[in-house]
Short mmCIF file of C-alpha atoms in Angstrom, two decimals:
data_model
loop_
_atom_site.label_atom_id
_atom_site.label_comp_id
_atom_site.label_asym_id
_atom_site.label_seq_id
_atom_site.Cartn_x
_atom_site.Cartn_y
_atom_site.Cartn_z
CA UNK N 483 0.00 0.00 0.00
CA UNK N 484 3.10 2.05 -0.32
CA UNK N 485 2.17 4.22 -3.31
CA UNK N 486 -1.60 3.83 -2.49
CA UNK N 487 -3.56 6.64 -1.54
CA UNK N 488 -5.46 6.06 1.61
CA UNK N 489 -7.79 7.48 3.84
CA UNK N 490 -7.75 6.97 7.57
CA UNK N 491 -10.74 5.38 9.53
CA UNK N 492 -10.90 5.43 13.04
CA UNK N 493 -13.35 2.94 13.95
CA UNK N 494 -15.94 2.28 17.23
CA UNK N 495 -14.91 -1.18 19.01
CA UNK N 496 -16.39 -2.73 21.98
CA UNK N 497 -15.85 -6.69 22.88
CA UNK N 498 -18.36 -7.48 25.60
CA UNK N 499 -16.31 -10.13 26.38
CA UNK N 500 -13.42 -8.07 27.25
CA UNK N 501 -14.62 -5.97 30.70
CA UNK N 502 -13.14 -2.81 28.96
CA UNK N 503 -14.72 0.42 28.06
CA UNK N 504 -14.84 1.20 24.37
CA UNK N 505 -12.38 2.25 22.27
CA UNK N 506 -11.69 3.56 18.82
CA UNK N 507 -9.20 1.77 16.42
CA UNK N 508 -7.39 3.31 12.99
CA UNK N 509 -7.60 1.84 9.38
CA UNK N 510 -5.39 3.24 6.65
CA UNK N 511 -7.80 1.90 3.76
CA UNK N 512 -7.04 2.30 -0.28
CA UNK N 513 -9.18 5.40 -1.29
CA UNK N 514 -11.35 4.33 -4.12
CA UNK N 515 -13.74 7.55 -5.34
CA UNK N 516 -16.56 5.28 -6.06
CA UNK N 517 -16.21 3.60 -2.69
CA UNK N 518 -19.18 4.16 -0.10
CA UNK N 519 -18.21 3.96 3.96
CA UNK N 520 -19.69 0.29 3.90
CA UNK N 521 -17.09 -0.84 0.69
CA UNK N 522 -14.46 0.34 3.22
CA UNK N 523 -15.76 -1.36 6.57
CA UNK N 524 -16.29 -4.80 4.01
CA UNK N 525 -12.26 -4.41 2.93
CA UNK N 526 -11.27 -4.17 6.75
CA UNK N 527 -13.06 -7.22 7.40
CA UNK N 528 -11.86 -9.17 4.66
CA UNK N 529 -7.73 -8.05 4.32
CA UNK N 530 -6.88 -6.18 7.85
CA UNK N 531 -9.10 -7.44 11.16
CA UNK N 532 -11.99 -10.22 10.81
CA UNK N 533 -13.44 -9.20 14.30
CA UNK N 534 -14.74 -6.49 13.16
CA UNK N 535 -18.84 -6.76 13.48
CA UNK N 536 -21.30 -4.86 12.01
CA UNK N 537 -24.58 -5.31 10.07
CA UNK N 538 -25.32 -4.73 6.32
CA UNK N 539 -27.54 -6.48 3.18
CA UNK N 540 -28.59 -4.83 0.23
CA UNK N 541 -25.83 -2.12 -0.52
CA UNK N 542 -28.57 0.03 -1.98
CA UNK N 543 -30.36 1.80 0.53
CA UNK N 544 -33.47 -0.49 0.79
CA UNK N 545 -32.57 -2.40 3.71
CA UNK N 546 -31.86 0.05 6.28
CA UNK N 547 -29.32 -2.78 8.14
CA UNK N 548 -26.40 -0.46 7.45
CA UNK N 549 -26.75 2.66 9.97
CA UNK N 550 -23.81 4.01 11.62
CA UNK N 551 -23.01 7.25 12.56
CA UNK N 552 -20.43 8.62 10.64
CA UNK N 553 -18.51 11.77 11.47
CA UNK N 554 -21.24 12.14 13.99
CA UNK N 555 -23.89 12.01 11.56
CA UNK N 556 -26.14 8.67 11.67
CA UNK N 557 -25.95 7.81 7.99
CA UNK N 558 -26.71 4.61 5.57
CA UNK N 559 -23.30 3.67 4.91
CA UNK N 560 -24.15 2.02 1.50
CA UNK N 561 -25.00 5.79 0.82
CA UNK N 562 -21.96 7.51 2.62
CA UNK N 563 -19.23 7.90 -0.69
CA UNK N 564 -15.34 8.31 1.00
CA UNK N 565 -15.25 11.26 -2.06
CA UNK N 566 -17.03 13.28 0.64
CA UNK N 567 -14.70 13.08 3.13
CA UNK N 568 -11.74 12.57 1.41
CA UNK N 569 -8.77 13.64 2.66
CA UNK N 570 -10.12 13.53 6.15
CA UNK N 571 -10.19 11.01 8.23
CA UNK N 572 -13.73 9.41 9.04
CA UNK N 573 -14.85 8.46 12.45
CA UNK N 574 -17.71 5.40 12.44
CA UNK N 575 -19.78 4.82 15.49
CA UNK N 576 -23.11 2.45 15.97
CA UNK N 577 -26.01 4.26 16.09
CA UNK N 578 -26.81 6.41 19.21
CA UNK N 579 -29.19 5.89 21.57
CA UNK N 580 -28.70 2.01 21.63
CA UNK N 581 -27.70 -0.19 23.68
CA UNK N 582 -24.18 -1.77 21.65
CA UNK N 583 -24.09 -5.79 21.48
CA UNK N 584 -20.35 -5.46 20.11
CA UNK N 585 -18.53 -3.36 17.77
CA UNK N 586 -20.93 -1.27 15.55
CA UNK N 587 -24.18 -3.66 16.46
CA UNK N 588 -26.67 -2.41 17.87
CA UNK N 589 -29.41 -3.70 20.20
CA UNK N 590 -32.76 -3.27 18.49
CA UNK N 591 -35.03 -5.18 20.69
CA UNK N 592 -36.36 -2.53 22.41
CA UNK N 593 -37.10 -0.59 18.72
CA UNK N 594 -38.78 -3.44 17.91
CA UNK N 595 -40.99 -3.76 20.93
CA UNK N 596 -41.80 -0.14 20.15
CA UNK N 597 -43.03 -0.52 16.84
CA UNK N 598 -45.37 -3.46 17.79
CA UNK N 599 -46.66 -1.33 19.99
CA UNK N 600 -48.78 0.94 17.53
CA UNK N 601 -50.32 -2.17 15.22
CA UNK N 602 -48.26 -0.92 12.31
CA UNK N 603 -51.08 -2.73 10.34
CA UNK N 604 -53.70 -2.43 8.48
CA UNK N 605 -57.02 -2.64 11.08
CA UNK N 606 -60.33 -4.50 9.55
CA UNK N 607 -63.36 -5.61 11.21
CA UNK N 608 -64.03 -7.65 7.87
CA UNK N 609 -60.77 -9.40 7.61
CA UNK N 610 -62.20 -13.00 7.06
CA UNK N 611 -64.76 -11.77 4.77
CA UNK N 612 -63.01 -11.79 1.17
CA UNK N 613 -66.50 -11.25 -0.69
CA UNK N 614 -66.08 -7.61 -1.76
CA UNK N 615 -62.72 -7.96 -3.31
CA UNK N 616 -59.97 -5.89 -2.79
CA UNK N 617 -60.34 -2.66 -0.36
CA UNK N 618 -59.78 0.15 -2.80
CA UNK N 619 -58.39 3.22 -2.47
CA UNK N 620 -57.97 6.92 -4.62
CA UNK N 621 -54.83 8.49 -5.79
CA UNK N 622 -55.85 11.23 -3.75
CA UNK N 623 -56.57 9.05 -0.50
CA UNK N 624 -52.62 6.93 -1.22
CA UNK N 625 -50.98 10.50 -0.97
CA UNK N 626 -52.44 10.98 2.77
CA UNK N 627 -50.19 8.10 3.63
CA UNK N 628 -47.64 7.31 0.71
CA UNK N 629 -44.69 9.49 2.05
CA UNK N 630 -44.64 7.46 6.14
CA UNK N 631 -45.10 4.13 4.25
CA UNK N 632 -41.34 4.76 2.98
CA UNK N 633 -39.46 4.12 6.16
CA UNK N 634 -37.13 1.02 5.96
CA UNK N 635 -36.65 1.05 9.78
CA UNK N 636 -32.95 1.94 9.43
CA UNK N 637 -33.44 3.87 12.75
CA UNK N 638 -31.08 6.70 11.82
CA UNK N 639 -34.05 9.16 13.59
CA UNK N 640 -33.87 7.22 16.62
CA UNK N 641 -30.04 8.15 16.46
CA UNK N 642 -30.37 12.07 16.05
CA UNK N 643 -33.26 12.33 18.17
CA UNK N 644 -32.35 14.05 21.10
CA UNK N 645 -35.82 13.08 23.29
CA UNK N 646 -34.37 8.98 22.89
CA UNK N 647 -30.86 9.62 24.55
CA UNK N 648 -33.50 11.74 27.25
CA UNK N 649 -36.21 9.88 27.44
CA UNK N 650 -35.64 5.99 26.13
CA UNK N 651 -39.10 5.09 27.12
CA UNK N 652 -39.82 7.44 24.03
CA UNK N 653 -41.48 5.19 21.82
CA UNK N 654 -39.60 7.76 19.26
CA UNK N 655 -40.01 8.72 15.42
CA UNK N 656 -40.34 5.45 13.33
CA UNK N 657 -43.02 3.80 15.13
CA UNK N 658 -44.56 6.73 15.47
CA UNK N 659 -44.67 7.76 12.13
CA UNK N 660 -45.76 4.13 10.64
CA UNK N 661 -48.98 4.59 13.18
CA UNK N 662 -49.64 7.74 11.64
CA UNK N 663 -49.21 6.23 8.66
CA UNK N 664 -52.23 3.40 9.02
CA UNK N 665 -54.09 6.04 11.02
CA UNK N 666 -54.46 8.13 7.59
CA UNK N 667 -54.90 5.01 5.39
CA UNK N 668 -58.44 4.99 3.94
CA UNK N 669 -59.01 0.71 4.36
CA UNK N 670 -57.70 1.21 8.27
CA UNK N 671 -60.12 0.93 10.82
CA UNK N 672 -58.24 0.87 13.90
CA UNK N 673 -57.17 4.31 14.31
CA UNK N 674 -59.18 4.71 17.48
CA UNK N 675 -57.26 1.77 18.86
CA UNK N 676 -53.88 3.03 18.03
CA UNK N 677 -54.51 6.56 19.25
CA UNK N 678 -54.55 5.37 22.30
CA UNK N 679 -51.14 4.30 22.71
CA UNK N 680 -50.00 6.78 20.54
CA UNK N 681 -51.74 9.55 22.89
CA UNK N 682 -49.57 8.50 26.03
CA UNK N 683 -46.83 10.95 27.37
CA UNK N 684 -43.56 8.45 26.23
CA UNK N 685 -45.84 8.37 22.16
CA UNK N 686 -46.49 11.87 21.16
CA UNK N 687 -46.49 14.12 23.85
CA UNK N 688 -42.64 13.09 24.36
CA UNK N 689 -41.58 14.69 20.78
CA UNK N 690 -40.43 18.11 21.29
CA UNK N 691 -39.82 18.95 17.40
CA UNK N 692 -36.46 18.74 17.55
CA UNK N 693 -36.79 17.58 13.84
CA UNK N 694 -33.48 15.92 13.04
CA UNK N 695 -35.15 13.15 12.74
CA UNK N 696 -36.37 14.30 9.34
CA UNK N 697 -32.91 16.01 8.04
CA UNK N 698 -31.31 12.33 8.57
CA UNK N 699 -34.30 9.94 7.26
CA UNK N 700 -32.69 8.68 4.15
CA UNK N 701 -36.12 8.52 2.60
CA UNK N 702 -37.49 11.70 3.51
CA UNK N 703 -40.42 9.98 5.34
CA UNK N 704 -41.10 13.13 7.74
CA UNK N 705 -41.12 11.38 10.82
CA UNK N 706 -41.57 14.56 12.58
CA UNK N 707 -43.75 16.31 10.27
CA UNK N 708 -45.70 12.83 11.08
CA UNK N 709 -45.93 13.08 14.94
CA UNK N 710 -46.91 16.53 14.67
CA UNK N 711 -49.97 15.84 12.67
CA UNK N 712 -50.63 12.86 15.12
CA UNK N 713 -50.37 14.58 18.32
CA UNK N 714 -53.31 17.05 16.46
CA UNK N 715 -55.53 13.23 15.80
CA UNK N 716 -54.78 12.36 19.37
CA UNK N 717 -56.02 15.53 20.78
CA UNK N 718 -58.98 15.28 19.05
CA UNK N 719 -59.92 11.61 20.02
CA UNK N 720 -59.12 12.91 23.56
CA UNK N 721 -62.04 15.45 22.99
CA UNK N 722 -64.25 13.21 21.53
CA UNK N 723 -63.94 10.20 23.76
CA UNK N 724 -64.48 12.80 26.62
CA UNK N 725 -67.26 13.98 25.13
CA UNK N 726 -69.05 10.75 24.03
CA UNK N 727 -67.23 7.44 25.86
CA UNK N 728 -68.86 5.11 23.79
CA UNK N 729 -68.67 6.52 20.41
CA UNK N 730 -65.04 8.27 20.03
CA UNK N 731 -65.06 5.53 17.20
CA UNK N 732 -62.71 5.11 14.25
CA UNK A 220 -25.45 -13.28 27.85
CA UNK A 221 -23.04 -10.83 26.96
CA UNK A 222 -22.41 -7.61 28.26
CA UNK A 223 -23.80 -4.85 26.62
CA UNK A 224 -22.44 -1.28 26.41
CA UNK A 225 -24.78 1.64 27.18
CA UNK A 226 -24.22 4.72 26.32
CA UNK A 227 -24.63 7.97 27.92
CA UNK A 228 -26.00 11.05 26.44
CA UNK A 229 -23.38 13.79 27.56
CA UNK A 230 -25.04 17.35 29.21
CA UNK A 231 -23.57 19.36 26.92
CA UNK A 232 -25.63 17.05 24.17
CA UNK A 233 -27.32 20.33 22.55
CA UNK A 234 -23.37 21.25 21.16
CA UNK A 235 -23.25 18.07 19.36
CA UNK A 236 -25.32 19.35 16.28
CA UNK A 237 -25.94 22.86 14.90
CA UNK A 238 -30.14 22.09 14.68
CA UNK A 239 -29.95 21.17 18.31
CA UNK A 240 -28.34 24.64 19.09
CA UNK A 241 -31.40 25.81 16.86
CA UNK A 242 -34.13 23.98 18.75
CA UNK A 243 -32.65 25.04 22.28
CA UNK A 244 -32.33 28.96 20.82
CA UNK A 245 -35.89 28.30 19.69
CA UNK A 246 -37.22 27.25 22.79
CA UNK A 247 -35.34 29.83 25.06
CA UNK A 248 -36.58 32.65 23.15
CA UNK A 249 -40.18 31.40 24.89
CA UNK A 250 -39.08 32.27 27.44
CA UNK A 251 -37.42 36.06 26.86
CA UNK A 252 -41.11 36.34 25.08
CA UNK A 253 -42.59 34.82 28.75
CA UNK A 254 -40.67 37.49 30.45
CA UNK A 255 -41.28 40.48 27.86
CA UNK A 256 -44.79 39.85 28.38
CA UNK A 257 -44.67 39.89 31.95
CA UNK A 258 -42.67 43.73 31.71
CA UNK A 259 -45.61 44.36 29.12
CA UNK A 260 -47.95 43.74 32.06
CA UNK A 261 -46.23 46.12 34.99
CA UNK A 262 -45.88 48.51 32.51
CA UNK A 263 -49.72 48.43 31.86
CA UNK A 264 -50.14 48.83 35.66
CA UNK A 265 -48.25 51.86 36.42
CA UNK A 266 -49.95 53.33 33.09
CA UNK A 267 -52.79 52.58 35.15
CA UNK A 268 -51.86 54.73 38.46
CA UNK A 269 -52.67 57.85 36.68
CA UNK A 270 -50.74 60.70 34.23
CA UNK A 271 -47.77 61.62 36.50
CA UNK A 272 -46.39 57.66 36.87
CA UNK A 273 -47.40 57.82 33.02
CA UNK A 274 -45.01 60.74 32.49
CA UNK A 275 -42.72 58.82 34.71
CA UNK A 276 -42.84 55.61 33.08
CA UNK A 277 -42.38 57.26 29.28
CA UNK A 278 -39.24 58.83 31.07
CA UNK A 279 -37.49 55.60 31.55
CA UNK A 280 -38.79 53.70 28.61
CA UNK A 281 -35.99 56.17 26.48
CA UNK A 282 -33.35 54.60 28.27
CA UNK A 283 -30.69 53.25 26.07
CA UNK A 284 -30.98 50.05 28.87
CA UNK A 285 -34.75 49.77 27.91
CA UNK A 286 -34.35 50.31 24.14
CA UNK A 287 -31.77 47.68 23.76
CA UNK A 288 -34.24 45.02 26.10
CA UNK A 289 -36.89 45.95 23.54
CA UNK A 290 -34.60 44.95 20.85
CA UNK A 291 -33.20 41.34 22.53
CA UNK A 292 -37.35 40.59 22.91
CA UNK A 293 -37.97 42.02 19.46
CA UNK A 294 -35.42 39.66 18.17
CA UNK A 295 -36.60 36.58 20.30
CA UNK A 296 -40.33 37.15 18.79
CA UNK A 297 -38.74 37.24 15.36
CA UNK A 298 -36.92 34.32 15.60
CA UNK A 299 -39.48 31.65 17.62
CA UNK A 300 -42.57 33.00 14.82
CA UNK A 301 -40.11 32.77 12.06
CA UNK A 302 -38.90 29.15 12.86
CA UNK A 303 -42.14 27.94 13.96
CA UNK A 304 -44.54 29.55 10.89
CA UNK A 305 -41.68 27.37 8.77
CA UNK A 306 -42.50 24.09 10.87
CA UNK A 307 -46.21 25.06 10.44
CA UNK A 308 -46.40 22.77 6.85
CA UNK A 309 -45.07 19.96 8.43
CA UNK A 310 -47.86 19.68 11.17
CA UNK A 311 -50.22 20.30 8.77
CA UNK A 312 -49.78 19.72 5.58
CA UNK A 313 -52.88 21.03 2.98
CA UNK A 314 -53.59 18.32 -0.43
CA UNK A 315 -54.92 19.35 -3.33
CA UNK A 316 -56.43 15.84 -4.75
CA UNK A 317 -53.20 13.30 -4.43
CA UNK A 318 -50.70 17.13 -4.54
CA UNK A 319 -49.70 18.70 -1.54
CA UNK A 320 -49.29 21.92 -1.54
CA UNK A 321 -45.93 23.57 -1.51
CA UNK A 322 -44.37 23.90 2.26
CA UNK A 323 -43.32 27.72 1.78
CA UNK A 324 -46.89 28.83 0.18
CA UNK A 325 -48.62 26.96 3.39
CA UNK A 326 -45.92 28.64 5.70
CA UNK A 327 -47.23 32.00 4.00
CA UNK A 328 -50.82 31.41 3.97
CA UNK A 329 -50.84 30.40 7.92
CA UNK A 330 -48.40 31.94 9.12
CA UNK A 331 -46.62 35.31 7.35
CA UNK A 332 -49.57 36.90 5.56
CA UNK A 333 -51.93 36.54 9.06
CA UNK A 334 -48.89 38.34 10.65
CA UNK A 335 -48.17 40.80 8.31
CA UNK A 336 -51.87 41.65 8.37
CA UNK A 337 -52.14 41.89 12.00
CA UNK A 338 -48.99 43.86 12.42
CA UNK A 339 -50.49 46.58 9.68
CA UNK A 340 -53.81 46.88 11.47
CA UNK A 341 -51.94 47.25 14.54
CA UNK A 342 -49.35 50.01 13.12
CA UNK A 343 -52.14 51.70 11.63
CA UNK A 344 -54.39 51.57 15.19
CA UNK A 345 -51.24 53.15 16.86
CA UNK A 346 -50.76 55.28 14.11
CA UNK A 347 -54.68 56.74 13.39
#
């Protein structure tokens, strides 16, 4: 690698195995300009230090396994090009606001737990009954919902959302957002159902609009933009089900 | 099972980003607003103890002190109704059939042209 140029990574490792605090160790790695951060992480692994563990799949920004933070900005690393950064060296961390099962993994049990939490389903009374064909739906009615329906759970918002490293009973943006997004889908009929989780103090009420959870989504789902217009729906079920117990409805 | 690391978030977690400098500039300027209004609201009392505290009062509102506390609060309003009539789209968003309408014409619509209205009638009450 004499003649090679290179560019510097300084890396996030942590062995739970080894009772040590975490530490961050340096890569020299060949500088290719049509190399993304997660080409670079793949060549450590396979020519300089096997240990290295992180998570990754599609290389294309669909799977939303490859989040890291990367210069202190959570990021898709299939979508993080070295010609960015180059000549300065590029610090990769796992996500924030998670616990860290070794290296750059993350723990995402608890994200996962959170996103059951608001059905992120569709809601029928007439499930079983097939007789009407399929539930259809207007242009007009798919735009209500079409932009939340993009997230690919990558959790980069949970990482640059402030209220999660605060709060981490938050249930925070991306299950928030996907409720919204069934809540405003024309065939759902459980909004009333999901309001009510989603109208607790750690759903809604927790988001302060910090909004960085939009600036990092890598497919501009408007996870905050989301929560906003949900914590306006939750209000007004709160009204209504005061106002008539029985028949807040859906 | 293995040990897992936990991070901490640090105090000084608001430096980390520029928007989270932003969002706590945002949400202090409530609070020079908070205290504005409650100056707003002695002032309104002493006007109310008759002409001489009002000849008084209009004394020490000249005060370079008081003029440059009007301007801190002045830029405090600007600021928190200018970066919240820009959030306005986002919390509700207005669709035209399957389009939704621009963020920046909402933001207008809602927010700016109410305001500039209001602060003409207002300027031209004061001024009448």
């Amino acid at each position: 690698m004499a003649n090679e140029t290179t560019i510097r990574f300084d890396i996030f490792r942590y062995h739970p195995q080894e009772d040590e605090p975490p530490r961050f160790q340096s890569y020299d790695v060949p500088y290719q300009e049509d190399w993304v951060v997660l080409d670079a992480i793949n060549w450590i692994k396979d020519n300089v230090d096997g240990t290295l563990s992180y998570r990754w799949s599609c290389r294309m920004g669909v799977c939303g396994s490859c989040g890291m933070v990367i210069n202190g900005e959570p990021k898709l690393t299939c979508a993080a090009f070295l010609r960015d950064y180059y000549p300065n060296a590029i610090r990769v961390e796992p996500l924030a606001n998670f616990p860290v099962e070794r290296d750059l993994v993350i723990t995402m049990d608890d994200f996962m737990t959170k996103l059951e939490s608001v059905n992120p389903y569709i809601v029928r009374d007439d499930v079983d009954d097939t007789s009407g064909g399929e539930y259809r739906q207007t242009p007009a009615q798919l735009a209500q919902y079409k932009q939340y329906s993009m997230c690919i759970n990558c959790m980069l918002c949970y990482s640059a959302c402030p209220v999660m490293g605060h709060e981490p009973e938050f249930i925070g943006p991306a299950a928030l957002a996907l409720g919204h997004r069934y809540n405003k889908d024309s065939r759902d009929q459980g909004t009333s159902e999901r309001l009510e989780k989603m109208m607790e103090h750690e759903a809604v009420w927790g988001c302060t609009f910090v909004g960085e959870c939009t600036e990092v989504c890598p497919k501009n789902v408007d996870p905050a933009g989301a929560i906003q217009q949900a914590k306006a729906a939750a209000a007004q079920h709160y009204f209504k089900r005061l106002i008539m117990p029985k028949g807040a409805g859906r | 099972m293995s040990k897992r690391y936990h991070p901490t978030q640090p105090w000084n977690w608001f430096l980390q980003r520029p928007a989270y400098v932003k969002f706590m500039v945002r949400e202090l300027t409530a609070v020079v607003i908070g205290l504005y209004l409650i100056y707003l609201l002695c002032v309104l009392a002493t006007v109310g103890g008759g002409e001489a505290a009002f000849i008084e009062l209009a004394g020490k509102l000249t005060s370079t002190t008081v003029r440059l506390l009007h301007a801190i609060a002045l830029a405090a309003a600007l600021f928190h109704s200018i970066t919240w009539f820009n959030l306005t789209p986002k919390a509700m968003p207005v669709y035209r059939g399957e389009d939704r309408l621009a963020d920046p014409l909402v933001a207008f619509v809602m927010g700016y042209l109410p305001w500039i209205v209001v602060t003409i009638l207002i300027v031209w009450g004061v001024c009448a």
